[in-house]
Short mmCIF file of C-alpha atoms in Angstrom, two decimals:
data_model
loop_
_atom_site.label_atom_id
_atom_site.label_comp_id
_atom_site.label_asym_id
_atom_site.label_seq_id
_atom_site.Cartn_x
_atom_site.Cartn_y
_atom_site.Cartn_z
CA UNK A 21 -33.17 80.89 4.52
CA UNK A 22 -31.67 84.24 6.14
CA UNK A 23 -28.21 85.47 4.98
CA UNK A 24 -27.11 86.80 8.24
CA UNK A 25 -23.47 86.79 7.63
CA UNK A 26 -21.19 86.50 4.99
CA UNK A 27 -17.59 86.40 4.23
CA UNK A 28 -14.56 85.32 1.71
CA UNK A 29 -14.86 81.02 2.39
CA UNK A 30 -11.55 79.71 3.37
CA UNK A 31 -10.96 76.30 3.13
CA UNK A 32 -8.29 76.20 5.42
CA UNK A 33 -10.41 77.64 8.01
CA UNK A 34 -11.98 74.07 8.61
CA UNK A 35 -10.71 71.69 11.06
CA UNK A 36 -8.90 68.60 9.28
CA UNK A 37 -7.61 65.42 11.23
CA UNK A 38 -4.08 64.65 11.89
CA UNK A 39 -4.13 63.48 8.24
CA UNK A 40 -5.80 66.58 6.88
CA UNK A 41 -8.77 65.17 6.03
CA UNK A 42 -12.44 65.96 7.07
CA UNK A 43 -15.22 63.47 6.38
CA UNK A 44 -18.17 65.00 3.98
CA UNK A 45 -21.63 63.09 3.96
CA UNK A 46 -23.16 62.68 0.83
CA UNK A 47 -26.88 63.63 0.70
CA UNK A 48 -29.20 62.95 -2.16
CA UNK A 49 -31.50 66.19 -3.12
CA UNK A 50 -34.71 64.99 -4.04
CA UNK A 51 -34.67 62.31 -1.65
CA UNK A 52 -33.01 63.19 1.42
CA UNK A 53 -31.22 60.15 1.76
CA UNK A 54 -27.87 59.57 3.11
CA UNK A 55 -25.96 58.22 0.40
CA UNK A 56 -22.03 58.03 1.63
CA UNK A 57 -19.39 59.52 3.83
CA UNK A 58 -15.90 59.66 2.63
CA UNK A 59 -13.16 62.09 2.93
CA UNK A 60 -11.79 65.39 1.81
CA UNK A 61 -8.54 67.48 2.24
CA UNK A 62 -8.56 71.23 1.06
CA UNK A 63 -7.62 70.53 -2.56
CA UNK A 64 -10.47 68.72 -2.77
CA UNK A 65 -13.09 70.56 -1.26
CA UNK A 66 -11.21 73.50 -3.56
CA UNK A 67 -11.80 71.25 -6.73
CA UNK A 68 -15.22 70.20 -5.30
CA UNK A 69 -16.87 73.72 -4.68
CA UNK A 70 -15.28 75.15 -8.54
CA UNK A 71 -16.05 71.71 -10.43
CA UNK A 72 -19.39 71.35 -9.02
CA UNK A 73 -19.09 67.60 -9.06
CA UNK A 74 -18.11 66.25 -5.42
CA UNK A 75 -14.44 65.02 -5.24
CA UNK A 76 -12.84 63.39 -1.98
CA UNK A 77 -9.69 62.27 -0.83
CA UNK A 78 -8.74 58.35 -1.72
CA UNK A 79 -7.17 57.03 1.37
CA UNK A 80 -6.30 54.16 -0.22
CA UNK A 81 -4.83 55.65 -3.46
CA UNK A 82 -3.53 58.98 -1.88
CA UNK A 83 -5.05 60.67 -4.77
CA UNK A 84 -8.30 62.78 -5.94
CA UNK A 85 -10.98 60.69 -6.28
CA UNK A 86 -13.53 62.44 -8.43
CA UNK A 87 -16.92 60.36 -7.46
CA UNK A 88 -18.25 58.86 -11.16
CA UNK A 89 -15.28 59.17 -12.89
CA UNK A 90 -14.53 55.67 -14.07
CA UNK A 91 -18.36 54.33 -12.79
CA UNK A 92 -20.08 57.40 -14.62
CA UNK A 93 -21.87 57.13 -11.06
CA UNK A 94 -21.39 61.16 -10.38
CA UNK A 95 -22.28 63.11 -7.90
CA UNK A 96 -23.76 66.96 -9.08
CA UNK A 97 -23.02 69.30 -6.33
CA UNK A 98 -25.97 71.17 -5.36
CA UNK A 99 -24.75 72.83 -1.75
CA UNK A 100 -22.07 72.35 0.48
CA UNK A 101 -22.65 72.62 4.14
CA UNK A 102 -20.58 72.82 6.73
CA UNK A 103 -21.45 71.59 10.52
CA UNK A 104 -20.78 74.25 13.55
CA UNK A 105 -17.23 73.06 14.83
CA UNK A 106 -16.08 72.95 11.35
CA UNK A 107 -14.69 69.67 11.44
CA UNK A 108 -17.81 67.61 9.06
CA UNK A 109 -18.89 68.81 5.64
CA UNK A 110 -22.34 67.65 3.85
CA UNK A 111 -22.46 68.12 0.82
CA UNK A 112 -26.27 67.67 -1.16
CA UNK A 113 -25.76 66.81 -4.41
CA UNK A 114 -27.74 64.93 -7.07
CA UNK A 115 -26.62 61.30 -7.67
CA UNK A 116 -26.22 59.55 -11.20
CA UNK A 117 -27.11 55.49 -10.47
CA UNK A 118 -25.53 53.91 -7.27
CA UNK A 119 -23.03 55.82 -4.29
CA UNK A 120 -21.88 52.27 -3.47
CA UNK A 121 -18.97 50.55 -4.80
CA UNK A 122 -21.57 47.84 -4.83
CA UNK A 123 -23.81 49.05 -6.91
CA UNK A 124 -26.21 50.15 -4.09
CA UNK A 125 -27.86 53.30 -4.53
CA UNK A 126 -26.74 53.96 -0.92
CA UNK A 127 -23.82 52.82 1.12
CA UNK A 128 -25.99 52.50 4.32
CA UNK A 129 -27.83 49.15 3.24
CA UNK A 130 -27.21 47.12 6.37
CA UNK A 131 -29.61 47.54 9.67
CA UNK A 132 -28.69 46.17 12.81
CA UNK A 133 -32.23 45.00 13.70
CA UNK A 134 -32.85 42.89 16.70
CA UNK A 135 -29.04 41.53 17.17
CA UNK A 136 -28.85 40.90 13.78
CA UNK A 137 -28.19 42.27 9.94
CA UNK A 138 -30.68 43.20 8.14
CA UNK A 139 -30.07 43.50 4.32
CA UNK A 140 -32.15 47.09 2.45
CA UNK A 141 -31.52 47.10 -0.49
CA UNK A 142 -30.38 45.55 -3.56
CA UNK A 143 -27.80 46.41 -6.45
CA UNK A 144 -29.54 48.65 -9.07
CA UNK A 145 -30.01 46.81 -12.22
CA UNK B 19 -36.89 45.84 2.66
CA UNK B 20 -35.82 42.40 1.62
CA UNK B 21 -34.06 40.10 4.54
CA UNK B 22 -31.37 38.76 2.49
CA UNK B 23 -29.49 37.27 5.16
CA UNK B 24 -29.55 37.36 8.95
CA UNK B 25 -26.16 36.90 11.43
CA UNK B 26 -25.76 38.23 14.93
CA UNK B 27 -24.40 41.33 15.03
CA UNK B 28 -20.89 41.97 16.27
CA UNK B 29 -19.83 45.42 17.46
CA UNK B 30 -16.06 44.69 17.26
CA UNK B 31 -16.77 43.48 14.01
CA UNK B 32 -17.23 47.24 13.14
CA UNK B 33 -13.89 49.28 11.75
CA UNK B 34 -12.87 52.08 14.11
CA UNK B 35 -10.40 54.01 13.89
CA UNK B 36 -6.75 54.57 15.64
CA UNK B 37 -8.70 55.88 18.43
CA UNK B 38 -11.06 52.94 18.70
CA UNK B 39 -13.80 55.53 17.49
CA UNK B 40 -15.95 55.14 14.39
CA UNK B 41 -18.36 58.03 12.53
CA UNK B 42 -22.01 58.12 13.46
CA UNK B 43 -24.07 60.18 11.25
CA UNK B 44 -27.52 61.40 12.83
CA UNK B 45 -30.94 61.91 10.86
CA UNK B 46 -33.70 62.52 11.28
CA UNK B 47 -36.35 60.09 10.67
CA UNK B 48 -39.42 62.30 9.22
CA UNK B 49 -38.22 65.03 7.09
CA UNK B 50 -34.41 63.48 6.45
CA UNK B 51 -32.44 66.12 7.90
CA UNK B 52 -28.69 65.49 8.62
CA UNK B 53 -28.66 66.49 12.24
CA UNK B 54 -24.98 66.18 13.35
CA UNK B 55 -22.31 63.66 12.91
CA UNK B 56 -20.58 62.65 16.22
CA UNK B 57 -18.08 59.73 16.86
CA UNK B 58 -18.80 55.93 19.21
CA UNK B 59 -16.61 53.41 20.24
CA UNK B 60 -17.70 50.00 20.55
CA UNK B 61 -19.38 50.57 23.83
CA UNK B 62 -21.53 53.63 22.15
CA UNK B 63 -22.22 51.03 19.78
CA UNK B 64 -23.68 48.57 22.13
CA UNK B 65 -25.32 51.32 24.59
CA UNK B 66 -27.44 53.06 21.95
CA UNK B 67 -27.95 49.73 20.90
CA UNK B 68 -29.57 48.42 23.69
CA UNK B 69 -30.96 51.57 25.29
CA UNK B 70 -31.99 53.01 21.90
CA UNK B 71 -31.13 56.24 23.52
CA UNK B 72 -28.39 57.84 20.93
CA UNK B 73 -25.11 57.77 23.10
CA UNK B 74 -21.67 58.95 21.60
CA UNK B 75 -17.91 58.98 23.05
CA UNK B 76 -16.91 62.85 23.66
CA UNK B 77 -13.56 62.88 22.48
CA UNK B 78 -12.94 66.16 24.56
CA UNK B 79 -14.13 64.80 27.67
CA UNK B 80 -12.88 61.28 26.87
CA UNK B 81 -16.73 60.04 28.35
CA UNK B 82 -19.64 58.86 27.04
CA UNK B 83 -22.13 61.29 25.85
CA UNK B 84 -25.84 60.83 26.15
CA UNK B 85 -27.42 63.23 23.51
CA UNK B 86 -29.82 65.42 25.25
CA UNK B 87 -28.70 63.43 29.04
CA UNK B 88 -28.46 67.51 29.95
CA UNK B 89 -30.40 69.47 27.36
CA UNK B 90 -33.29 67.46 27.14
CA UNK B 91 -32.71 66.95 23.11
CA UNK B 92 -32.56 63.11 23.19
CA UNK B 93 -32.37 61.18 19.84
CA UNK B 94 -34.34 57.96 20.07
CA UNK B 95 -32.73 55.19 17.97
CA UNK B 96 -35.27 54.48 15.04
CA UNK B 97 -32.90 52.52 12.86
CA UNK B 98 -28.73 51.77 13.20
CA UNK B 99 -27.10 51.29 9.94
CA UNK B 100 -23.55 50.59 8.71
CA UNK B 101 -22.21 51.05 5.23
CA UNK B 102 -20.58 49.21 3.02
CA UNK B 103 -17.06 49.49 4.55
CA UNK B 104 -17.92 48.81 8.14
CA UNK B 105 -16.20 52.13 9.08
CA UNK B 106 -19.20 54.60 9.41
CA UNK B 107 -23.06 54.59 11.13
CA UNK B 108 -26.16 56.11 9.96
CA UNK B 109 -28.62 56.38 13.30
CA UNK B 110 -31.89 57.08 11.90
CA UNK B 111 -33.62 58.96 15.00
CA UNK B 112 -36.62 60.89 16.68
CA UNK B 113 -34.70 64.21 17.54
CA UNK B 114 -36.48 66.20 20.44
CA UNK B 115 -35.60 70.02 20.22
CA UNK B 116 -32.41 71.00 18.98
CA UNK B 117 -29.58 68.95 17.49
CA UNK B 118 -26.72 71.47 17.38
CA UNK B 119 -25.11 73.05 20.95
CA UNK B 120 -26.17 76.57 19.24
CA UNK B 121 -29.54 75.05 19.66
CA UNK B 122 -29.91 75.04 15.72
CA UNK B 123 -32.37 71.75 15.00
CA UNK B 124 -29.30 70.64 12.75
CA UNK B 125 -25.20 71.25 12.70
CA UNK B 126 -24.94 71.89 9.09
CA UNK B 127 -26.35 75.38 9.13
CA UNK B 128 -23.66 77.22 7.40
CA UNK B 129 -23.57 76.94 3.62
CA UNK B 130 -21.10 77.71 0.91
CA UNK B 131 -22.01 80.13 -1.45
CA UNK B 132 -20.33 82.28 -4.51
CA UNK B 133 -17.57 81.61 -2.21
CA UNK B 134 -19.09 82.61 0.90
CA UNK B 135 -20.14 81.16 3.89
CA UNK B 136 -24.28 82.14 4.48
CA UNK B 137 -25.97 81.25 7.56
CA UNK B 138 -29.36 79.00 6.89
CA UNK B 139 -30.90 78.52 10.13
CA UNK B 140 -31.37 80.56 12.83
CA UNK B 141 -31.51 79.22 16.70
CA UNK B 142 -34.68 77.56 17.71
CA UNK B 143 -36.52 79.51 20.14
#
């Protein structure tokens, strides 16, 4: 890692959708693996990067949605990255028990494999 | 891997967006890096599919994008992968050379840190 630059972050200096959102990807540390994507507006990448535990955007609610916080399933921000047209966050954090609304530990459990699905994991236990 | 259950697989079955486009995170397959995250429609879908060359849709051209059809920095389709919602793609891939335009291996070079933004990788060479 070189620090070539650096400079006073601005969230507003990303590039948000028509609905000022930007999608973050949820990586898990240890592991590398790709646990989620959801979505973000500059509150919550504000509330994200000073809480250290990730927070998006509910489309569905229209409100904060701080990852774990009625599951206990949260995610520990460990760096926030940011991709080079500014318009796609990752964040790598470390993840208590499943990302998935389904208990997965990943959201990304179905392979298309030869035309078909392929199931990859199962609920945690 | 456990093959829970087996169906042919339906691109328009997929959730896109307003545009008809849908997420498509790239990583790579040894080390787990989050290369880039780039949008396909439903003909992306069934391209990279069946070529198992990566192909996008440039939403500033309004064309289909090869990866690496000019630079040479292909990503071979390992694995495709859709999450729980239906409304974003993992492509597990063999990247040759660079991911990122700036000819960075990966898009999410720029981290936040103390509040400012600090460069990770440099250009490969």
């Amino acid at each position: 890692m070189q620090k070539v630059f650096a400079m006073s972050f601005d969230p507003l200096s990303l590039k948000y959708n028509e609905s000022g959102l930007i999608p973050c990807i949820a990586q898990e540390e240890d592991s590398g693996e790709v646990l989620m994507m959801a979505w973000m507006n500059a509150d919550a990448v504000i509330k994200t990067l000073e809480s250290r535990r990730v927070t998006y955007w509910s489309r569905s609610r229209q409100a904060f949605w701080i990852k774990g916080e009625s599951s206990g399933h949260v995610q520990e921000l460990v760096d926030l990255r940011v991709d080079c047209d500014r318009d796609c966050l990752l964040a790598v954090v470390r993840q208590t028990g499943a990302a998935c609304h389904t208990n997965r530990r990943s959201c990304f459990y179905t392979a298309i494999r030869d035309g078909e699905e392929v199931e990859l994991m199962q609920p945690m236990v």
